[in-house]
Coordinates of N, CA and C and ligand atoms in Angstrom, one line a residue:
M1 N -5.5 10.1 -23.5 CA -5.6 11.3 -23.1 C -6.0 11.3 -21.6
L2 N -7.2 10.6 -21.1 CA -7.7 10.2 -20.0 C -6.9 9.4 -19.4
R3 N -6.6 8.6 -19.8 CA -5.5 7.3 -18.7 C -3.8 8.6 -18.3
K4 N -3.1 9.5 -18.8 CA -2.7 9.6 -19.2 C -2.7 11.3 -17.4
L5 N -3.8 11.9 -18.2 CA -4.7 12.3 -16.7 C -4.4 11.5 -15.4
F6 N -5.1 11.3 -15.3 CA -5.4 9.8 -14.3 C -3.7 9.3 -14.1
R7 N -3.2 9.3 -14.3 CA -1.6 8.9 -14.4 C -1.2 9.3 -13.0
R8 N -1.4 10.7 -13.7 CA -0.6 12.0 -13.5 C -1.3 12.7 -11.7
L9 N -3.0 12.5 -12.3 CA -3.4 13.1 -10.9 C -2.9 11.7 -9.3
R10 N -2.8 10.7 -10.2 CA -2.7 9.5 -9.1 C -1.2 10.0 -8.1
A11 N 0.0 10.0 -8.8 CA 1.0 10.5 -8.3 C 1.9 11.8 -7.6
V12 N 0.6 12.6 -7.6 CA 0.5 13.9 -6.6 C -0.4 14.2 -5.7
L13 N -0.9 13.2 -5.5 CA -2.3 12.5 -4.8 C -1.7 12.5 -4.2
P14 N -1.8 12.2 -2.2 CA -2.0 11.5 -1.6 C -2.2 10.1 -1.8
A15 N -1.7 9.2 -1.6 CA -2.1 7.1 -2.0 C -3.6 7.7 -0.5
R16 N -4.3 6.7 -0.7 CA -6.0 6.4 -0.6 C -5.4 5.7 0.9
R17 N -5.6 5.5 1.9 CA -4.9 5.0 3.0 C -5.8 3.2 2.9
A18 N -6.4 2.5 2.8 CA -6.6 0.7 2.7 C -8.5 1.2 3.8
D19 N -7.1 2.2 5.2 CA -8.4 1.9 6.0 C -9.5 2.2 6.6
T20 N -9.7 3.8 5.8 CA -10.9 4.6 4.6 C -11.7 4.3 3.7
W21 N -11.3 2.5 3.5 CA -12.2 2.2 2.8 C -13.4 2.2 3.4
A22 N -14.8 1.8 3.4 CA -15.5 1.0 4.1 C -16.0 0.4 4.3
P23 N -16.6 -0.9 5.2 CA -15.0 -2.1 5.1 C -16.5 -2.6 3.6
Q24 N -17.6 -3.0 3.4 CA -17.6 -3.0 2.6 C -16.5 -3.1 0.8
E25 N -16.2 -2.3 1.0 CA -15.9 -2.0 -0.2 C -14.3 -2.5 0.1
R26 N -13.8 -2.6 0.6 CA -12.3 -3.3 1.8 C -12.2 -4.5 1.8
W27 N -13.2 -5.4 1.9 CA -13.1 -6.2 2.4 C -13.2 -6.9 0.0
N28 N -14.1 -6.1 -0.3 CA -13.4 -6.0 -2.0 C -13.3 -6.4 -2.3
R29 N -12.0 -5.3 -1.9 CA -10.1 -5.2 -2.9 C -9.6 -6.4 -1.9
S30 N -9.7 -6.5 -1.1 CA -8.9 -7.1 -0.3 C -9.3 -9.2 -1.3
W31 N -10.1 -9.5 -1.2 CA -10.8 -10.9 -1.2 C -10.9 -10.4 -3.9
S32 N -10.7 -8.9 -4.0 CA -10.0 -9.7 -5.7 C -9.1 -9.4 -6.2
A33 N -7.4 -9.5 -5.1 CA -6.3 -9.2 -5.1 C -5.8 -10.8 -5.3
P34 N -5.1 -11.5 -6.3 CA -5.1 -12.2 -6.7 C -4.1 -13.3 -6.0
D35 N -3.0 -12.5 -5.0 CA -2.7 -13.0 -3.9 C -3.3 -12.8 -2.5
Y36 N -4.5 -12.5 -2.4 CA -4.4 -12.3 -1.0 C -4.4 -13.8 -0.3
V37 N -4.7 -14.2 0.1 CA -3.9 -15.0 1.0 C -4.2 -14.7 2.7
P38 N -5.7 -14.8 2.9 CA -5.2 -13.7 4.6 C -4.7 -15.2 5.3
G39 N -4.3 -14.3 6.6 CA -3.8 -15.7 7.4 C -4.9 -16.2 8.0
W40 N -6.2 -15.8 8.2 CA -7.1 -16.4 9.6 C -7.6 -18.0 8.0
E41 N -6.7 -17.9 6.7 CA -8.3 -18.6 5.4 C -8.7 -19.9 6.8
A42 N -8.8 -21.6 6.1 CA -9.1 -22.5 6.8 C -8.2 -23.1 6.4
R43 N -6.6 -23.1 6.9 CA -6.3 -24.4 6.3 C -6.9 -25.6 7.3
Q44 N -7.9 -26.1 8.2 CA -8.0 -26.4 9.3 C -10.2 -25.7 9.4
I45 N -10.7 -27.6 9.3 CA -11.6 -27.1 9.9 C -12.1 -27.0 11.1
P46 N -12.1 -25.6 11.8 CA -12.7 -25.0 13.0 C -12.6 -27.1 14.5
T47 N -12.0 -27.5 14.8 CA -12.5 -28.7 15.9 C -14.0 -28.6 16.4
V48 N -14.0 -27.2 17.1 CA -15.7 -26.5 17.6 C -16.7 -27.2 16.5
L49 N -16.3 -26.7 15.6 CA -17.4 -27.1 14.3 C -17.7 -28.6 14.0
R50 N -16.2 -29.1 13.9 CA -16.1 -30.5 13.4 C -17.0 -31.4 14.6
E51 N -16.8 -30.9 15.5 CA -17.0 -31.3 16.5 C -19.5 -31.2 16.9
A52 N -19.6 -30.2 16.4 CA -20.7 -29.8 16.4 C -22.1 -30.3 15.6
V53 N -20.6 -31.4 14.5 CA -21.5 -31.9 13.2 C -21.2 -33.1 13.4
E54 N -20.3 -33.3 14.1 CA -19.9 -34.8 14.0 C -21.0 -35.0 15.9
S55 N -20.9 -34.5 17.2 CA -22.0 -35.1 18.0 C -23.8 -34.6 17.4
G56 N -24.1 -34.4 15.9 CA -25.1 -33.9 16.2 C -25.8 -32.6 16.7
W57 N -24.9 -31.8 16.8 CA -25.6 -30.5 17.9 C -26.4 -29.5 16.4
L58 N -24.8 -29.8 15.2 CA -25.8 -29.1 14.3 C -27.2 -29.9 13.2
P59 N -28.1 -30.5 13.9 CA -28.9 -31.1 13.2 C -28.3 -32.2 12.0
P60 N -28.4 -33.2 11.7 CA -27.1 -33.4 9.8 C -28.7 -33.0 9.8
R61 N -27.9 -33.3 7.8 CA -29.0 -32.8 7.4 C -29.8 -31.5 7.1
G62 N -29.8 -30.4 7.8 CA -30.4 -29.1 8.0 C -30.3 -28.3 6.7
S63 N -30.9 -27.0 6.9 CA -30.5 -26.0 6.0 C -29.1 -25.3 6.8
L64 N -28.0 -24.5 6.5 CA -26.5 -24.3 7.3 C -26.9 -23.0 6.2
L65 N -26.7 -21.1 6.8 CA -26.3 -20.2 6.3 C -25.1 -20.1 7.2
D66 N -24.7 -19.4 6.0 CA -23.1 -19.5 5.9 C -22.7 -17.7 6.2
I67 N -22.7 -17.3 7.0 CA -22.8 -15.5 7.9 C -20.8 -14.8 7.3
G68 N -20.8 -14.3 6.4 CA -19.5 -14.1 5.9 C -19.2 -15.4 5.6
C69 N -18.8 -15.9 4.5 CA -18.0 -17.3 4.1 C -16.7 -17.3 3.5
G70 N -16.5 -15.8 3.1 CA -15.3 -15.5 2.2 C -14.8 -16.0 0.9
A71 N -13.5 -17.1 1.2 CA -13.5 -17.8 0.5 C -14.1 -19.2 0.1
G72 N -14.6 -19.8 1.0 CA -15.9 -21.1 1.1 C -15.5 -22.1 1.5
D73 N -14.4 -22.0 2.2 CA -13.8 -23.2 2.3 C -15.2 -23.9 3.1
I74 N -14.9 -23.1 4.0 CA -15.6 -24.2 5.5 C -16.9 -24.6 5.0
A75 N -18.0 -24.0 4.7 CA -19.0 -23.9 3.8 C -18.5 -24.6 2.6
A76 N -18.0 -25.5 1.5 CA -17.9 -26.2 1.1 C -17.7 -27.8 1.9
W77 N -16.8 -27.9 2.9 CA -17.1 -28.6 4.2 C -18.0 -28.9 4.2
L78 N -19.0 -28.3 4.8 CA -20.2 -28.4 5.0 C -21.1 -28.3 4.3
A79 N -21.1 -28.9 3.5 CA -22.5 -28.8 2.1 C -21.0 -30.2 1.8
G80 N -20.1 -30.8 2.0 CA -19.9 -32.1 2.1 C -20.0 -33.2 2.9
T81 N -21.0 -32.6 4.3 CA -21.0 -33.5 5.1 C -22.6 -33.6 5.4
G82 N -23.3 -33.5 4.3 CA -24.6 -33.5 4.1 C -25.2 -32.7 4.5
Y83 N -24.8 -30.9 4.9 CA -25.4 -29.7 5.5 C -25.8 -29.2 4.1
R84 N -27.3 -28.6 4.1 CA -27.9 -27.4 2.2 C -27.4 -26.0 3.0
V85 N -26.4 -26.2 1.9 CA -25.0 -24.6 2.8 C -26.3 -23.2 1.6
T86 N -26.2 -22.3 2.6 CA -26.1 -21.3 1.9 C -25.0 -19.9 1.9
A87 N -24.8 -20.1 1.5 CA -22.6 -18.7 1.4 C -23.5 -17.8 1.0
V88 N -23.0 -16.9 3.1 CA -23.4 -15.1 1.9 C -22.2 -14.8 2.1
D89 N -21.5 -13.7 1.4 CA -21.0 -12.8 1.5 C -20.7 -10.9 1.1
F90 N -20.5 -10.1 1.5 CA -20.9 -9.0 1.1 C -20.3 -8.4 0.0
A91 N -19.5 -9.2 -0.5 CA -17.9 -8.8 -1.1 C -18.4 -10.0 -2.2
A92 N -18.4 -9.0 -3.0 CA -18.8 -10.2 -4.9 C -17.8 -10.5 -4.6
S93 N -16.3 -10.1 -4.9 CA -14.9 -11.0 -4.8 C -15.0 -12.6 -4.3
A94 N -15.3 -12.1 -3.0 CA -15.2 -13.3 -2.4 C -16.2 -13.4 -2.6
I95 N -17.6 -14.1 -3.6 CA -17.9 -15.4 -3.6 C -18.1 -15.6 -5.0
A96 N -16.9 -14.7 -5.7 CA -15.6 -14.8 -6.9 C -15.2 -16.0 -6.2
R97 N -14.4 -15.8 -6.3 CA -13.9 -17.1 -5.3 C -14.2 -18.2 -4.8
A98 N -15.6 -18.2 -4.2 CA -15.1 -19.2 -3.2 C -16.5 -19.5 -4.7
S99 N -17.1 -19.5 -5.3 CA -17.6 -20.5 -6.7 C -16.8 -21.0 -7.7
A100 N -15.5 -19.7 -7.7 CA -15.3 -20.8 -8.8 C -14.2 -21.6 -7.8
R101 N -13.6 -21.5 -6.4 CA -13.4 -22.9 -5.9 C -13.7 -23.9 -5.4
H102 N -15.2 -23.5 -5.7 CA -15.8 -25.2 -5.0 C -17.1 -24.3 -5.1
Q103 N -17.9 -25.8 -5.7 CA -18.9 -26.1 -6.5 C -19.4 -27.8 -5.7
A104 N -20.9 -27.1 -5.4 CA -21.2 -28.7 -5.1 C -23.0 -28.8 -5.2
P105 N -23.4 -30.0 -4.8 CA -25.7 -29.7 -5.5 C -25.6 -28.8 -4.1
E106 N -25.6 -29.1 -3.1 CA -25.7 -28.6 -2.3 C -25.4 -27.3 -1.2
L107 N -24.9 -27.1 -1.6 CA -23.9 -25.5 -2.2 C -24.5 -24.1 -3.4
R108 N -25.7 -24.0 -2.2 CA -25.3 -22.3 -3.4 C -24.7 -20.9 -2.7
Y109 N -24.7 -20.0 -3.0 CA -24.0 -18.3 -3.1 C -24.9 -17.6 -3.4
A110 N -24.7 -16.3 -2.3 CA -25.1 -15.3 -3.2 C -25.3 -13.9 -2.2
V111 N -24.2 -13.3 -2.9 CA -24.3 -11.9 -2.3 C -25.2 -10.9 -2.1
T112 N -24.2 -11.0 -0.3 CA -25.5 -11.0 0.8 C -25.0 -9.3 1.5
D113 N -25.5 -8.2 2.2 CA -24.9 -7.8 3.1 C -26.0 -8.0 4.2
I114 N -25.9 -9.0 5.6 CA -26.0 -8.9 6.2 C -26.3 -8.3 7.1
C115 N -25.9 -6.4 7.4 CA -26.8 -5.8 8.0 C -27.2 -5.4 7.4
Q116 N -28.2 -5.8 5.7 CA -29.5 -5.0 5.6 C -30.2 -5.3 5.4
A117 N -31.3 -4.5 5.5 CA -32.8 -4.9 5.1 C -32.7 -5.9 4.6
W118 N -33.4 -6.9 5.0 CA -33.4 -8.7 4.0 C -34.9 -9.3 4.5
P119 N -35.9 -8.6 3.2 CA -36.9 -8.2 3.0 C -37.9 -10.3 3.1
D120 N -37.0 -10.9 3.2 CA -37.5 -12.5 2.4 C -36.9 -13.2 3.3
P121 N -36.3 -14.1 4.2 CA -35.4 -14.3 4.3 C -35.6 -15.3 4.3
D122 N -35.1 -17.2 4.7 CA -35.4 -18.0 4.4 C -34.9 -19.1 5.8
V123 N -35.9 -19.6 6.2 CA -35.2 -19.8 7.3 C -35.0 -21.4 7.8
Y124 N -33.3 -20.9 8.8 CA -32.4 -22.5 8.4 C -32.9 -23.2 9.7
D125 N -31.7 -24.3 9.9 CA -31.8 -24.8 11.4 C -31.2 -24.4 11.7
C126 N -29.1 -23.7 11.1 CA -27.8 -23.8 11.2 C -27.7 -22.7 10.7
L127 N -27.3 -22.2 11.1 CA -26.3 -20.6 11.5 C -24.7 -21.2 12.1
F128 N -23.6 -20.6 11.3 CA -22.2 -20.2 11.7 C -22.2 -19.0 10.6
D129 N -20.9 -18.5 12.0 CA -20.2 -17.7 11.5 C -18.9 -17.8 12.5
R130 N -18.2 -17.3 11.2 CA -17.1 -16.9 11.9 C -15.8 -15.8 11.5
G131 N -15.8 -15.5 12.3 CA -15.4 -14.0 11.7 C -16.1 -12.4 11.0
C132 N -16.8 -12.8 11.1 CA -18.3 -12.0 10.7 C -18.8 -10.8 11.7
L133 N -19.2 -11.2 12.8 CA -19.5 -10.7 13.5 C -18.2 -9.4 14.4
H134 N -17.7 -9.8 15.1 CA -16.6 -9.3 15.4 C -16.3 -8.0 14.4
G135 N -16.0 -7.8 12.6 CA -15.7 -6.7 12.8 C -16.6 -5.8 11.8
I136 N -18.0 -6.2 12.4 CA -19.2 -5.4 11.6 C -19.2 -4.1 12.6
P137 N -19.4 -3.0 12.0 CA -19.3 -1.7 13.2 C -20.4 -1.8 13.5
D138 N -20.1 -1.2 15.1 CA -21.5 -0.9 16.0 C -22.3 -1.0 15.8
A139 N -22.9 0.0 14.4 CA -23.9 0.4 14.3 C -25.4 0.0 13.6
D140 N -24.0 -1.6 12.8 CA -25.7 -2.3 11.9 C -25.5 -3.4 13.0
V141 N -25.0 -3.7 14.4 CA -25.1 -4.2 14.7 C -26.6 -5.5 14.9
E142 N -27.0 -4.1 15.5 CA -28.7 -4.4 15.4 C -29.2 -4.6 14.2
Q143 N -29.4 -4.9 13.0 CA -29.8 -5.4 11.2 C -29.1 -7.0 12.3
Y144 N -28.1 -7.3 12.1 CA -28.0 -8.7 12.3 C -28.5 -9.0 12.0
V145 N -28.5 -8.5 13.6 CA -29.1 -9.6 15.5 C -30.8 -10.1 14.3
A146 N -30.8 -9.1 13.2 CA -32.8 -9.1 13.3 C -32.6 -9.8 12.2
N147 N -31.2 -9.6 11.4 CA -32.2 -10.5 10.4 C -31.0 -12.2 10.3
V148 N -30.4 -12.4 11.2 CA -29.8 -14.4 12.4 C -30.6 -14.4 12.5
A149 N -31.4 -13.5 13.1 CA -32.7 -14.1 14.1 C -33.8 -14.2 14.0
A150 N -33.8 -13.6 12.1 CA -35.3 -14.2 11.7 C -34.5 -15.0 10.4
S151 N -33.2 -15.4 10.6 CA -33.2 -16.6 9.5 C -33.3 -18.2 9.9
S152 N -33.5 -17.7 11.5 CA -33.1 -19.0 12.7 C -34.6 -19.9 13.0
R153 N -34.9 -20.2 12.8 CA -35.7 -21.3 13.2 C -36.2 -21.1 14.7
A154 N -37.4 -21.8 15.0 CA -37.4 -22.1 16.8 C -36.0 -22.9 16.9
G155 N -35.7 -23.3 18.0 CA -35.2 -24.0 18.3 C -33.7 -24.3 16.7
G156 N -33.7 -23.0 16.7 CA -32.0 -23.2 15.8 C -30.5 -23.8 16.4
R157 N -30.2 -23.3 15.2 CA -28.5 -24.1 16.5 C -28.2 -22.8 15.4
F158 N -26.6 -21.7 16.1 CA -26.7 -20.5 16.0 C -24.6 -20.9 16.4
L159 N -23.8 -22.0 15.8 CA -23.1 -21.3 16.0 C -22.0 -20.5 15.0
L160 N -20.8 -19.4 16.6 CA -20.4 -18.6 16.5 C -19.8 -18.5 17.2
L161 N -17.6 -18.0 15.6 CA -17.1 -18.3 16.6 C -16.3 -16.8 15.6
F162 N -16.2 -16.1 17.5 CA -16.1 -14.5 17.5 C -15.1 -14.1 18.0
K163 N -13.3 -13.5 16.5 CA -12.6 -13.1 17.7 C -12.2 -12.0 18.6
T164 N -11.2 -12.4 19.6 CA -11.4 -11.4 20.5 C -10.0 -10.7 20.4
P165 N -9.8 -8.9 20.7 CA -8.3 -9.0 20.9 C -7.2 -9.8 21.8
R166 N -5.9 -9.5 21.3 CA -5.3 -10.5 22.0 C -5.1 -10.1 23.7
N167 N -4.9 -8.4 23.6 CA -4.8 -7.7 24.8 C -6.3 -6.9 25.2
Q168 N -7.0 -8.0 25.5 CA -8.7 -7.4 25.3 C -8.6 -6.0 26.1
E169 N -8.0 -5.7 26.7 CA -8.3 -4.3 27.4 C -7.9 -3.1 26.7
R170 N -6.4 -3.6 25.6 CA -6.2 -2.3 25.9 C -7.3 -2.5 24.4
S171 N -7.2 -2.9 23.8 CA -7.9 -3.4 22.3 C -9.7 -2.6 22.5
A172 N -9.9 -3.7 23.4 CA -11.5 -3.6 23.4 C -11.7 -1.8 24.2
A173 N -10.6 -0.8 24.9 CA -11.2 0.8 25.8 C -10.7 1.4 22.9
Q174 N -10.0 0.2 22.8 CA -9.3 1.6 21.3 C -10.4 1.4 20.1
S175 N -10.8 0.0 20.4 CA -12.2 -0.6 19.7 C -13.5 -1.1 19.7
P176 N -13.6 -0.1 20.3 CA -15.0 -1.6 20.9 C -16.4 -1.8 19.5
A177 N -15.4 -2.4 18.3 CA -16.3 -2.8 17.6 C -16.0 -4.4 18.0
Y178 N -14.6 -4.5 18.3 CA -14.8 -5.6 19.3 C -15.4 -6.5 20.7
A179 N -15.8 -5.3 21.0 CA -16.1 -5.8 22.8 C -17.2 -7.0 22.2
L180 N -16.8 -8.2 22.7 CA -17.8 -9.3 22.7 C -18.8 -8.4 23.4
E181 N -19.0 -9.0 25.0 CA -19.5 -8.6 25.7 C -21.8 -7.7 25.5
A182 N -20.7 -6.8 24.6 CA -21.8 -6.1 24.1 C -22.9 -6.6 22.9
R183 N -22.1 -7.2 21.3 CA -22.8 -8.5 21.1 C -23.9 -9.4 21.5
L184 N -23.3 -9.7 22.7 CA -23.6 -10.8 23.2 C -25.5 -10.2 23.5
A185 N -25.0 -9.7 24.2 CA -26.1 -9.0 24.6 C -27.2 -8.4 24.2
A186 N -26.5 -7.8 22.8 CA -28.0 -7.8 21.6 C -28.0 -8.9 21.3
L187 N -27.6 -10.8 21.5 CA -28.1 -11.1 20.0 C -29.1 -12.6 21.7
Q188 N -28.3 -12.1 23.3 CA -29.7 -12.3 23.4 C -30.8 -12.3 23.4
G189 N -31.6 -11.5 23.2 CA -33.1 -11.8 23.3 C -34.1 -12.1 22.2
S190 N -32.7 -13.2 21.2 CA -33.8 -14.4 20.3 C -32.5 -15.5 20.4
F191 N -31.6 -15.8 21.3 CA -30.9 -16.5 21.1 C -30.0 -16.7 22.4
A192 N -30.4 -17.8 23.6 CA -30.2 -19.1 24.6 C -28.6 -19.1 24.6
I193 N -27.8 -19.1 25.3 CA -26.0 -19.6 25.7 C -26.5 -20.2 26.4
E194 N -26.1 -21.7 25.4 CA -25.8 -22.8 25.5 C -24.8 -23.3 26.3
R195 N -23.8 -22.9 25.7 CA -22.1 -23.0 26.1 C -21.3 -21.8 25.2
R196 N -20.3 -21.1 26.0 CA -19.4 -19.8 25.4 C -17.7 -21.4 25.9
R197 N -16.4 -20.8 24.7 CA -15.5 -21.3 25.6 C -14.5 -20.7 24.4
E198 N -13.1 -20.4 25.7 CA -12.0 -19.7 24.3 C -11.2 -20.7 23.2
I199 N -10.9 -20.0 22.1 CA -10.7 -20.4 21.0 C -9.6 -20.1 20.0
D200 N -9.2 -21.2 19.7 CA -7.9 -20.6 18.5 C -8.8 -20.3 17.6
M201 N -8.9 -19.1 16.7 CA -9.9 -19.0 16.2 C -9.1 -20.2 14.4
L202 N -8.2 -19.7 14.8 CA -7.8 -20.6 13.6 C -8.2 -22.0 13.5
T203 N -7.7 -22.8 14.2 CA -7.8 -24.3 15.3 C -9.3 -25.6 15.5
G204 N -9.8 -23.6 16.2 CA -10.9 -24.5 17.4 C -11.2 -24.7 18.1
D205 N -8.8 -24.4 18.8 CA -9.0 -25.6 19.8 C -8.8 -25.1 21.0
E206 N -8.3 -25.3 22.1 CA -7.8 -23.8 23.3 C -7.0 -23.5 23.0
I207 N -6.7 -21.8 23.1 CA -6.2 -21.3 23.6 C -4.6 -22.2 24.1
G208 N -3.5 -21.6 22.8 CA -2.2 -22.4 23.6 C -1.5 -21.2 23.2
R209 N -0.4 -22.1 23.4 CA 1.5 -20.3 23.2 C 1.1 -19.9 21.7
E210 N 0.2 -21.1 20.6 CA 1.6 -20.0 19.1 C -0.2 -19.6 18.8
T211 N -1.5 -19.6 19.6 CA -2.9 -18.5 19.1 C -2.4 -17.6 19.1
T212 N -2.4 -17.1 17.6 CA -2.2 -15.6 17.1 C -3.8 -15.2 17.0
Y213 N -4.4 -15.7 16.8 CA -6.4 -15.5 16.4 C -7.1 -15.6 17.3
P214 N -7.2 -15.3 18.8 CA -8.3 -16.3 20.1 C -9.6 -15.4 20.2
G215 N -10.4 -15.9 20.7 CA -11.4 -15.8 19.8 C -12.7 -16.2 21.1
F216 N -13.4 -16.5 20.8 CA -14.4 -17.3 21.9 C -16.0 -18.3 20.7
A217 N -16.2 -19.3 21.3 CA -16.5 -20.7 20.3 C -18.0 -20.2 21.0
L218 N -19.2 -19.9 20.8 CA -20.7 -19.4 21.2 C -21.2 -20.4 20.7
W219 N -22.3 -21.3 21.1 CA -23.3 -22.2 21.0 C -24.7 -22.0 21.2
L220 N -25.2 -21.9 20.6 CA -26.4 -20.4 20.6 C -28.1 -21.1 20.7
V221 N -29.0 -20.5 21.1 CA -30.6 -21.8 20.4 C -30.4 -20.6 20.3
R222 N -32.1 -20.8 19.0 CA -32.9 -19.8 19.1 C -34.4 -20.2 19.6
R223 N -34.2 -18.7 20.7 CA -35.7 -18.9 21.5 C -37.0 -19.7 20.7
Ligands
SAM1 C1 -13.0 -12.8 8.5 S1 -13.2 -13.3 6.4 C2 -14.3 -14.9 7.8 C3 -13.8 -15.8 6.4 C4 -14.5 -16.7 7.0 N1 -16.1 -17.3 7.5 C5 -13.8 -17.9 7.1 O1 -13.7 -18.4 8.2 O2 -12.5 -18.5 6.3 C6 -15.2 -11.6 7.5 C7 -15.8 -12.2 5.7 O3 -16.9 -11.7 6.8 C8 -17.7 -10.6 5.4 N2 -18.7 -9.5 6.0 C9 -18.1 -8.1 6.5 N3 -19.3 -8.2 7.1 C10 -20.4 -9.0 6.6 C11 -21.2 -7.7 6.5 N4 -22.2 -7.3 6.7 N5 -22.7 -9.1 5.0 C12 -21.4 -10.2 4.1 N6 -20.1 -10.2 4.9 C13 -19.7 -9.5 5.5 C14 -16.4 -10.2 4.9 O4 -16.3 -10.1 2.9 C15 -14.5 -11.2 5.1 O5 -15.0 -12.6 4.0

């Protein structure tokens, strides 16, 4: 009876557009769809990350926080190379997918919103974020910065891969949430920028003609 009523209501009410959901709800719904395979999912480990590991820029065997881990492919690779990884995502369905896909002794998961008050964070040697900060609403950036700063030991390393729109001017004006500089300004109170480089977000290589997801790699060091 109730089900019938619900079905009738759905037929007459306008469908809720996906972009009207709050970010957490939106991500949760995406990750819970079995056929959801995002275009940016790790088809390869980004070169800049591989280099940061191989060069020891990310201290070998250190503790590492993967922020917004999604399906956990990168977190699992990091755990496989010897890091003690905590992979967090605010979408419970992302964590469910990641933990179904990857289990390892040095890999643990948590459903955590990096923009919520985080009363007792562990302190990590390394932080990694690909694709989380760029989508955080402006109003939450301050809490993101406070949490990542509290999670990093002095001298700790933070490799940030930050997506930028293809048409920087148009999109930045339309969507200030994408503005890299404002976010960097917020981070700079706690982190020194050692290096930055424009990259293809999918491969971590230099930007090329085929780049569909341009962005920046930032090598940050906790002050
Ligand atoms: C573009 S995906 C990147 C996933 C993964 N890092 C990768 O490179 O494959 C961004 C991820 O960040 C997560 N996310 C967004 N905002 C978050 C927040 N406030 N706290 C924790 N996770 C968040 C989303 O659920 C999503 O899984």
